[in-house]
CSV table of C-alpha atoms and ligand atoms in Angstrom, one decimal:
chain,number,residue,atom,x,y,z
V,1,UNK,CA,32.7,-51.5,-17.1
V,2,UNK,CA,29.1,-52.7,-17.1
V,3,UNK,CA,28.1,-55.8,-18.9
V,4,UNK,CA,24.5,-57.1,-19.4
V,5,UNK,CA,23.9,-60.7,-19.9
V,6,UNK,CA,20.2,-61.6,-21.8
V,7,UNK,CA,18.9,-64.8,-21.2
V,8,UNK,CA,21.1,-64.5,-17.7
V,9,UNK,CA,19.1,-67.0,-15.9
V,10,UNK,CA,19.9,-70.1,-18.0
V,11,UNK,CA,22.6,-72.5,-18.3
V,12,UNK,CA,24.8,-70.3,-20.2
V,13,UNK,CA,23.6,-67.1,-18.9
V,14,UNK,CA,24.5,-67.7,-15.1
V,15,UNK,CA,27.6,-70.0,-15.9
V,16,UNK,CA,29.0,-66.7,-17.3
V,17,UNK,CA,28.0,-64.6,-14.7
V,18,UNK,CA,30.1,-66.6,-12.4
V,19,UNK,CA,33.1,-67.0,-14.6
V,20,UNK,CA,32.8,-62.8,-15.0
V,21,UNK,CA,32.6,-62.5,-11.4
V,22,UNK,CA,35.7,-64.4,-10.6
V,23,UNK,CA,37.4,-62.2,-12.9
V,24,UNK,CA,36.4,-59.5,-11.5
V,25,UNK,CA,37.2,-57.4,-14.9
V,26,UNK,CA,34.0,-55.4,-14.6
V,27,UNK,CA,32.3,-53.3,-12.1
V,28,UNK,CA,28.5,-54.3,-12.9
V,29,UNK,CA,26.3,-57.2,-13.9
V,30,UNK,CA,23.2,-56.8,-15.1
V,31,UNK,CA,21.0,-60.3,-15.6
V,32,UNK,CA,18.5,-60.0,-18.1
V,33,UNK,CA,16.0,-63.0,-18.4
V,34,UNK,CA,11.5,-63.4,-18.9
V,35,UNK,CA,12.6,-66.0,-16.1
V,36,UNK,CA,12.4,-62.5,-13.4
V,37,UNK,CA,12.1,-64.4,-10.5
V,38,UNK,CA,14.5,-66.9,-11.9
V,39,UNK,CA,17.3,-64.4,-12.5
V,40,UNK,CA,16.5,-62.5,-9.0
V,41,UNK,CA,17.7,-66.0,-7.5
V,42,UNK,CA,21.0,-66.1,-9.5
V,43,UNK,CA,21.8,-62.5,-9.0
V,44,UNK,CA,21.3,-62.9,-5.3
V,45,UNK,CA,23.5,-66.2,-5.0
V,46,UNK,CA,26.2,-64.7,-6.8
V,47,UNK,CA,25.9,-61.4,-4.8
V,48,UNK,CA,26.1,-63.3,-1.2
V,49,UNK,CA,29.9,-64.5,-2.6
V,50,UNK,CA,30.8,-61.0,-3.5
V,51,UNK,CA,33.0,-61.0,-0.2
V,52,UNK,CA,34.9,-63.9,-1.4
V,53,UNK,CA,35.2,-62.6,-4.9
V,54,UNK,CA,35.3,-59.0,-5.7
V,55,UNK,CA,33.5,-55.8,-5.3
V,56,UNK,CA,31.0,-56.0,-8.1
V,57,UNK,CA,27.6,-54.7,-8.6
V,58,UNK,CA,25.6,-57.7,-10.2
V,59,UNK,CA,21.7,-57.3,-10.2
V,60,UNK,CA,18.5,-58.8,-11.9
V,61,UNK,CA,16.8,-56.6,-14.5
V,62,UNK,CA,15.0,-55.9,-17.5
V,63,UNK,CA,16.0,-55.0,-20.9
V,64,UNK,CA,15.8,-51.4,-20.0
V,65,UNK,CA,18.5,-51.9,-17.3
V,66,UNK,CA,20.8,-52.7,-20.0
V,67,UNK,CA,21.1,-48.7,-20.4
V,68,UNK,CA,24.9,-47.7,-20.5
V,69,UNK,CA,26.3,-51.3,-21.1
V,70,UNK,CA,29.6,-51.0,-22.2
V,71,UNK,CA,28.9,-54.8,-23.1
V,72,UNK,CA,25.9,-56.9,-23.8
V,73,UNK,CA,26.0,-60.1,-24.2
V,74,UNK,CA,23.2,-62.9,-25.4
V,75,UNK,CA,22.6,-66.5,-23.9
V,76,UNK,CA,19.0,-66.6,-24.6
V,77,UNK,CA,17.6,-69.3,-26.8
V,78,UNK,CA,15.6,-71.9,-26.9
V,79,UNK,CA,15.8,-75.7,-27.1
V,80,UNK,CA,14.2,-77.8,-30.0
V,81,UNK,CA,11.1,-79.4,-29.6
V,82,UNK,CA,10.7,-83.3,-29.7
V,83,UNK,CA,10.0,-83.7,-34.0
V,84,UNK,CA,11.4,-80.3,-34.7
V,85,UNK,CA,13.8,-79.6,-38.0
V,86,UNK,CA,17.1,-78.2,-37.4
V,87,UNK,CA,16.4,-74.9,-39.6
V,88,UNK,CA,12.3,-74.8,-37.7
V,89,UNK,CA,14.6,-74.2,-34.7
V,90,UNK,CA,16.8,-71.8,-36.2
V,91,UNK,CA,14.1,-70.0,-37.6
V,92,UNK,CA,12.6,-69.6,-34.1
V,93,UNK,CA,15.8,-68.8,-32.4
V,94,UNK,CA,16.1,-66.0,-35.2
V,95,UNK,CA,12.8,-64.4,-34.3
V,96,UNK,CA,13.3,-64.1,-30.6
V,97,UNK,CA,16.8,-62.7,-31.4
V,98,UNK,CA,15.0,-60.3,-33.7
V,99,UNK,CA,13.2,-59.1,-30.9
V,100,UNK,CA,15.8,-58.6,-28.1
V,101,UNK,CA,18.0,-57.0,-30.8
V,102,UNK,CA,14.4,-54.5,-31.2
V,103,UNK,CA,14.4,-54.2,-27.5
V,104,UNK,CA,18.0,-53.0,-27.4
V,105,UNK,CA,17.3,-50.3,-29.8
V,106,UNK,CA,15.1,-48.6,-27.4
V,107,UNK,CA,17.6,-49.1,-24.6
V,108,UNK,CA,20.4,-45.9,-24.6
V,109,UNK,CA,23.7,-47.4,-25.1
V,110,UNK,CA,27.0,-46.0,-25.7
V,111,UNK,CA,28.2,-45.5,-29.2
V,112,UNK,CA,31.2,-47.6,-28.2
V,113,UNK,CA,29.1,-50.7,-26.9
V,114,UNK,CA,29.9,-53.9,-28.2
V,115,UNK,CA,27.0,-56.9,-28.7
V,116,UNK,CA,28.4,-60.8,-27.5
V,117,UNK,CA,26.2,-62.7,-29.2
V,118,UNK,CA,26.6,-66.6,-27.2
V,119,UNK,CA,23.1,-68.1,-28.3
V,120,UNK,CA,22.9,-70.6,-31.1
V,121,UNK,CA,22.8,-70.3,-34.1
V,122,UNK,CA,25.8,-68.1,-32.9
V,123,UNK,CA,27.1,-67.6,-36.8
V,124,UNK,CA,23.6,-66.6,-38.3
V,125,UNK,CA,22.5,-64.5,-35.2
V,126,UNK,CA,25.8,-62.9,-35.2
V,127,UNK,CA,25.3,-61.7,-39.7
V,128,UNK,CA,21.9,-60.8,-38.3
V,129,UNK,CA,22.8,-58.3,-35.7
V,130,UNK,CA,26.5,-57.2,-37.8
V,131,UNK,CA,23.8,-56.5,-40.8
V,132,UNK,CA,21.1,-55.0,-39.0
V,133,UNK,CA,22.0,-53.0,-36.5
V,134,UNK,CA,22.2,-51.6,-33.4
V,135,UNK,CA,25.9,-52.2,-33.3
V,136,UNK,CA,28.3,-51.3,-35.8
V,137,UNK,CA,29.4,-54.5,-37.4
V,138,UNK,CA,33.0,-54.5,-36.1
V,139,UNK,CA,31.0,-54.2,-32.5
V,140,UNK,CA,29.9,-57.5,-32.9
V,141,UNK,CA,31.4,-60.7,-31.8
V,142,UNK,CA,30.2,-64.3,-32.2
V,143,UNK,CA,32.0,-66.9,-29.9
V,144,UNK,CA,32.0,-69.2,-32.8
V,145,UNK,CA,34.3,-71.4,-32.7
V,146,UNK,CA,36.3,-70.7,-29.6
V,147,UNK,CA,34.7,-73.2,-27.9
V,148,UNK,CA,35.6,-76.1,-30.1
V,149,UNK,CA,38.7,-74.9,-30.2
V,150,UNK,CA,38.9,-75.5,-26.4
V,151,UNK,CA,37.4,-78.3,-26.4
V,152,UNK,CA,40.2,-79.9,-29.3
V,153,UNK,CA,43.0,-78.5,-27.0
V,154,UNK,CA,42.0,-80.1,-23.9
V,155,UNK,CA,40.9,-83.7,-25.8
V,156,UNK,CA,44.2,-83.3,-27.9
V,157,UNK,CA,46.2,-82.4,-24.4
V,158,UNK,CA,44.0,-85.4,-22.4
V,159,UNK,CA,45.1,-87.7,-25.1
V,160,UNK,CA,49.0,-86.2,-25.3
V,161,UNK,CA,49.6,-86.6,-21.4
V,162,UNK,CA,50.1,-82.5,-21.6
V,163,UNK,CA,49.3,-79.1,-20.2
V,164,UNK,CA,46.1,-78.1,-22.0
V,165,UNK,CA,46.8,-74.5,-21.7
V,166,UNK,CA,50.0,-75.1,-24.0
V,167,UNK,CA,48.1,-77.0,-26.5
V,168,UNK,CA,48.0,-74.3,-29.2
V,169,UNK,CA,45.3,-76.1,-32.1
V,170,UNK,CA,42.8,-73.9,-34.0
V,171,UNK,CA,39.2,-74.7,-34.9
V,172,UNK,CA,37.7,-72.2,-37.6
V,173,UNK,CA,34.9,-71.9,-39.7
V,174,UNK,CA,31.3,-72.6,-38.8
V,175,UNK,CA,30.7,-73.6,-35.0
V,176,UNK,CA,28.9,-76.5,-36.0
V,177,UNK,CA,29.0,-79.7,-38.2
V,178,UNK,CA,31.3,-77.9,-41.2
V,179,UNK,CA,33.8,-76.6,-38.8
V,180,UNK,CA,37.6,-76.6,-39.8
V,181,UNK,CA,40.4,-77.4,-37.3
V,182,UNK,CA,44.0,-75.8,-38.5
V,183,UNK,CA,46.1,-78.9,-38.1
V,184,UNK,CA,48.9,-77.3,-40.1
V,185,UNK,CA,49.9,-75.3,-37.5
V,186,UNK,CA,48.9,-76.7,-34.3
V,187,UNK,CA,51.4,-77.1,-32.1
V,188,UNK,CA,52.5,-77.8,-28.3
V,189,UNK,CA,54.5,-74.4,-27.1
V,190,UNK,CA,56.5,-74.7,-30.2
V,191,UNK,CA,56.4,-78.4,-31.1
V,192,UNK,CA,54.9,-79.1,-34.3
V,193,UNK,CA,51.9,-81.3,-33.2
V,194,UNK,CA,52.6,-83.8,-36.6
V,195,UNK,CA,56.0,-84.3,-34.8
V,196,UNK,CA,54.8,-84.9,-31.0
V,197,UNK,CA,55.6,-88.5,-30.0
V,198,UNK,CA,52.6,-90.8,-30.4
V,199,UNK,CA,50.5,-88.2,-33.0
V,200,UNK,CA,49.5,-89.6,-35.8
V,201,UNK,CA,46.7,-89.2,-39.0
V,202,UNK,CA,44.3,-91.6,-37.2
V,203,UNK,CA,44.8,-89.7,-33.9
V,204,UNK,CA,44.2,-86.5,-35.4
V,205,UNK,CA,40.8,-87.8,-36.9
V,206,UNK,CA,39.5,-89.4,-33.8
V,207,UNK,CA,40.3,-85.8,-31.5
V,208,UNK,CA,38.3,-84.0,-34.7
V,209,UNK,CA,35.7,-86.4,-34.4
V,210,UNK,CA,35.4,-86.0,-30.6
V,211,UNK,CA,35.5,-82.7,-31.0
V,212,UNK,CA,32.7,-82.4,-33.6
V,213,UNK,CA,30.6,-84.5,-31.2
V,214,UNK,CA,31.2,-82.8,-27.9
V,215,UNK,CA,28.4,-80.4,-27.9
V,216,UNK,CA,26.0,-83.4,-28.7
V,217,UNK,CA,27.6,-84.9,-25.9
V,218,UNK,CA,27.4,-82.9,-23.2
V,219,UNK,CA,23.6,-82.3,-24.2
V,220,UNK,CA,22.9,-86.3,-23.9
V,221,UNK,CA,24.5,-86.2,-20.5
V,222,UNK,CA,23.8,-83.0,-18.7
V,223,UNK,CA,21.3,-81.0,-21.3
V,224,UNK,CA,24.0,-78.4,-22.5
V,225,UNK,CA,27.0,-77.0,-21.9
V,226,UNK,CA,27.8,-74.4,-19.5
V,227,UNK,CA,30.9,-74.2,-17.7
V,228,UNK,CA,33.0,-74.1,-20.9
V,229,UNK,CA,31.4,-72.1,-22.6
V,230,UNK,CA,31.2,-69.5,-19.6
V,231,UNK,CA,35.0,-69.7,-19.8
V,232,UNK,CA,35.3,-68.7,-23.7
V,233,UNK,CA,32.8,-65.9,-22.9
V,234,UNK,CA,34.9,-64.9,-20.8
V,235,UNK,CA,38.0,-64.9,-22.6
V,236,UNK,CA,36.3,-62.8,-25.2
V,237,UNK,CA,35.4,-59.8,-22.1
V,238,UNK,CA,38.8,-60.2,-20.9
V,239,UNK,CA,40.3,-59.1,-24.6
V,240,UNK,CA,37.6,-56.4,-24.7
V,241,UNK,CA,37.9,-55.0,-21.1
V,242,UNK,CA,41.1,-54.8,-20.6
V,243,UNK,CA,42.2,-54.1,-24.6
V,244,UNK,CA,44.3,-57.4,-24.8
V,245,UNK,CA,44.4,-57.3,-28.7
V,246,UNK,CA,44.1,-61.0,-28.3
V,247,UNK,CA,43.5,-63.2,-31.2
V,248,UNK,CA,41.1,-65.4,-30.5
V,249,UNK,CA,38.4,-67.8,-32.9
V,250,UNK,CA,35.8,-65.9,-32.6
V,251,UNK,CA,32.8,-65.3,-35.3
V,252,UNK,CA,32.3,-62.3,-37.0
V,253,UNK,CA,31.1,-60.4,-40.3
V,254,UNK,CA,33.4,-61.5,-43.0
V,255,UNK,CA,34.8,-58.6,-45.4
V,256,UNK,CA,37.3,-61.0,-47.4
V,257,UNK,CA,39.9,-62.2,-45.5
V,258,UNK,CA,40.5,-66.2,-46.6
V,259,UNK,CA,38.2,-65.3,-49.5
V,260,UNK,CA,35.4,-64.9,-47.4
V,261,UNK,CA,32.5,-62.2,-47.0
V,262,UNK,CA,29.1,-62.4,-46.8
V,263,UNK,CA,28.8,-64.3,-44.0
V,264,UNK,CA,29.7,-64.7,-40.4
V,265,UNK,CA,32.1,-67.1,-39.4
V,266,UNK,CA,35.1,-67.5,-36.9
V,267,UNK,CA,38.8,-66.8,-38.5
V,268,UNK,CA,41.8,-65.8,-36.0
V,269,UNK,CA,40.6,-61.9,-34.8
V,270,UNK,CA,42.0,-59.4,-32.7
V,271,UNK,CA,40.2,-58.3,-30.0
V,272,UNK,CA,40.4,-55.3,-28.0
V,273,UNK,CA,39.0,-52.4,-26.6
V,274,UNK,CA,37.6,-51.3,-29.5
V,275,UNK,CA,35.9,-54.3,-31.0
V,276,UNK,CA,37.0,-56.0,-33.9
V,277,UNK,CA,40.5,-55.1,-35.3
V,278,UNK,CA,41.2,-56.8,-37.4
V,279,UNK,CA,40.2,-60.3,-38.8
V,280,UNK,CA,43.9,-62.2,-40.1
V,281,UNK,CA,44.4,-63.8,-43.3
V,282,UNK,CA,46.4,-67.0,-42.5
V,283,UNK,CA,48.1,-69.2,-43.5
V,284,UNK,CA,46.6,-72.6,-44.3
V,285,UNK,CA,46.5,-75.9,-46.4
V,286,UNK,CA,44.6,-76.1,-49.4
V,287,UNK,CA,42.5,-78.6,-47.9
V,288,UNK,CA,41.5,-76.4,-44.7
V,289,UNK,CA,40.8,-73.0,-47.2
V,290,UNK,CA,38.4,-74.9,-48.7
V,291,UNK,CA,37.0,-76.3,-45.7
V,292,UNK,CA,36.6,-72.6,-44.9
V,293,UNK,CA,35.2,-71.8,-48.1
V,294,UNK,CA,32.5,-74.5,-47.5
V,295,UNK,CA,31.4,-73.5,-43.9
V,296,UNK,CA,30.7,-70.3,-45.5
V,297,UNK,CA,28.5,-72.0,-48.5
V,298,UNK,CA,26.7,-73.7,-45.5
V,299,UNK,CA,26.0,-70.3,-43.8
V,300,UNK,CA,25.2,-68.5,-47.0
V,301,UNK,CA,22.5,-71.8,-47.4
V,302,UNK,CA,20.8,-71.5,-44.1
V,303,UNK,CA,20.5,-67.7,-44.4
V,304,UNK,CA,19.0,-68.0,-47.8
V,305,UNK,CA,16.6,-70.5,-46.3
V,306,UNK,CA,15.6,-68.6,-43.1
V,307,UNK,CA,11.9,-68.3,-42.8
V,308,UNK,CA,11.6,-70.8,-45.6
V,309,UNK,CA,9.8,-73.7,-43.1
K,401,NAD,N1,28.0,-70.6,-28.8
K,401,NAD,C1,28.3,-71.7,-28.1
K,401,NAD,O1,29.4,-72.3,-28.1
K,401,NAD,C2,27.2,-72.2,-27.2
K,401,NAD,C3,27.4,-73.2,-26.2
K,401,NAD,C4,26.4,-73.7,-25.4
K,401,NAD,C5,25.1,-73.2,-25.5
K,401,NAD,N2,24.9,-72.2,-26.5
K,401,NAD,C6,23.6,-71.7,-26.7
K,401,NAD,O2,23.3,-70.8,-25.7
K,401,NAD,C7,21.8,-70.7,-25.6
K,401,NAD,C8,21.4,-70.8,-24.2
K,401,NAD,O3,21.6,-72.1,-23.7
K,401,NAD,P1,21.2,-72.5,-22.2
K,401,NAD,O4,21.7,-73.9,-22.0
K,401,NAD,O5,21.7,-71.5,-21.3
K,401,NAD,O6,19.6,-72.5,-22.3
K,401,NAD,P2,18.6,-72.2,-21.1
K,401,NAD,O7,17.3,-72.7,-21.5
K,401,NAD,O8,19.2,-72.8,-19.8
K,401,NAD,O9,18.7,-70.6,-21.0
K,401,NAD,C9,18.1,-69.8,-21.9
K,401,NAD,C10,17.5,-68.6,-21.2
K,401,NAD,O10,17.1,-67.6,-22.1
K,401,NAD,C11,15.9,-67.1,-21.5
K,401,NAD,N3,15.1,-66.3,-22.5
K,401,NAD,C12,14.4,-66.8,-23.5
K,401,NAD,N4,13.9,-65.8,-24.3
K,401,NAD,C13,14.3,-64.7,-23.7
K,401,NAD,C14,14.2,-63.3,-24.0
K,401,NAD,N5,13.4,-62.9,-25.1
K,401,NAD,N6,14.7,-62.4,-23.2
K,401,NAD,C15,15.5,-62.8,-22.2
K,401,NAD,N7,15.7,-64.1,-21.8
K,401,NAD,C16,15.1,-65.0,-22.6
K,401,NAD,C17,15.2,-68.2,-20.9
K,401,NAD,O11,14.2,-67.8,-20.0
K,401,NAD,C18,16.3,-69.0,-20.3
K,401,NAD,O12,16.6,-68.6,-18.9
K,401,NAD,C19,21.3,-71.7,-26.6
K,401,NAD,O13,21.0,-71.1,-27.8
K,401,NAD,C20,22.4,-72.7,-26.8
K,401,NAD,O14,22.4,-73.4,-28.0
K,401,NAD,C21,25.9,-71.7,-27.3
């Protein structure tokens, strides 16, 4: 399988070459970035551990190289400027999206390619390209919210005293400020979290509130995230590449399930070779369906308002 990663020399970009790499689930990486030289370099480190990892062909490359991707898969973006609004940056990040979506139509892909979209805002870039084409909208997956939900399963399993990886919590919704975590049923392999020893209401606030503020966090401290994210990206090309059917948080065109269309948002998905198949209606409390039913309201909002500013 051949992936392409645009916007592959950032952060984001090279984290997730890396984290692909050690899987060593596909057989080429191509690293798209108008950083050339930039993206030579990563491309080139990665390839000198190839010996110590696995027999991969990972290269830098234009947008042409992206020809025959089975995947492709966007980190580009940009940061916002000092004095910027939220929605001018949105609005910017939309147009350069625009364009490497216009780029990929000239590029021959299989019918059966799927588009990754990583780069914020990942819930309106992800409507964008599932309304507008090149991919089918079932071929297009937003990470949305899978990173918050790791990040509320490892502060929840920090806090706990327990294995992360059996944390089992949910974040939904928008992946940002409205986002939804599915206390009702999170749970540690099995045990109701509302019944673990030491959980309690003003717990679970304080890990939502941690959780909401992570991102912001890790931008104060190092500029952005990168190994984390990497790791969801990667969890999402496991599911694909090797037709899991894993159900993951992940942000797609909504067609009604929870009461929700119009928009793209993360609900629990299965994910396999194919793409998107399908989104689950769950259940939930009252409380968290209309938390759900407001992340959408945001989303419907800041589409309305794009190039408004
Ligand atoms: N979805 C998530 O959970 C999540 C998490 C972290 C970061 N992000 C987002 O990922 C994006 C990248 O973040 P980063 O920290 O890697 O930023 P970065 O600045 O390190 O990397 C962005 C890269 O995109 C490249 N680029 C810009 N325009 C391009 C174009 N037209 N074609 C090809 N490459 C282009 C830049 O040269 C740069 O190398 C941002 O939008 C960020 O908000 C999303």
């Amino acid at each position: 399988m051949k992936a392409t990663i645009i916007g592959g020399a950032g952060r984001v970009g090279s984290n997730t070459a890396f984290a692909l790499q050690m899987d060593g689930t596909l057989a080429e990486i191509v690293l798209v970035d108008v950083l050339r030289e930039q993206a030579q370099g990563e491309a080139l480190d990665l390839r000198h551990g190839a010996a110590l990892a696995a027999p991969q062909r990972i290269r830098a490359g234009g947008c042409e190289d992206a020809a025959g991707s089975d995947l492709v898969i966007v980190t580009a973006g940009l940061r916002r400027k000092p004095d910027e609004s939220r929605l001018e940056l949105v609005n910017r990040n939309v147009a350069l999206f625009r364009g490497i979506l216009d780029d990929l139509r000239r590029v021959p892909l299989p019918e059966s390619a799927i588009l990754i979209v990583v780069a914020n805002p990942v819930d309106v870039l992800t409507y964008l390209a599932a309304t507008e084409g090149p991919f089918a909208p079932g071929r297009v997956i937003g990470t949305g919210t899978l990173l918050d939900t790791a990040r509320l399963r490892s502060l929840v399993a920090e806090d706990l005293g327990v294995d992360a990886t059996q944390v089992d919590a949910l974040v939904l919704g928008e992946h940002g400020d409205s986002m939804v975590p599915i206390w009702s049923s999170a749970a540690v392999n099995g045990v109701p979290l509302r019944s673990f020893p030491g959980f309690d209401a003003a717990k679970q606030q304080a890990l939502l509130e941690a959780t909401r503020k992570s991102g912001a966090e890790v931008i104060r401290l190092k500029g952005g995230a990168g190994y984390s994210i990497a790791l969801a990206t990667r969890e999402v090309v496991r599911a694909l590449a090797l037709d899991r059917r894993s159900v993951l948080p992940v942000s797609s065109l909504q067609a009604g399930a929870m009461g929700i269309s119009g928009v793209a948002l993360s609900l629990p998905t299965v994910l396999g070779a194919r793409g998107i198949a399908p989104v689950l209606d769950i259940a939930a409390s009252d409380e968290e369906r209309d938390g759900l039913l407001n992340s959408a309201r945001v989303l419907r909002d800041t589409l309305d308002n794009l190039n408004k500013t």
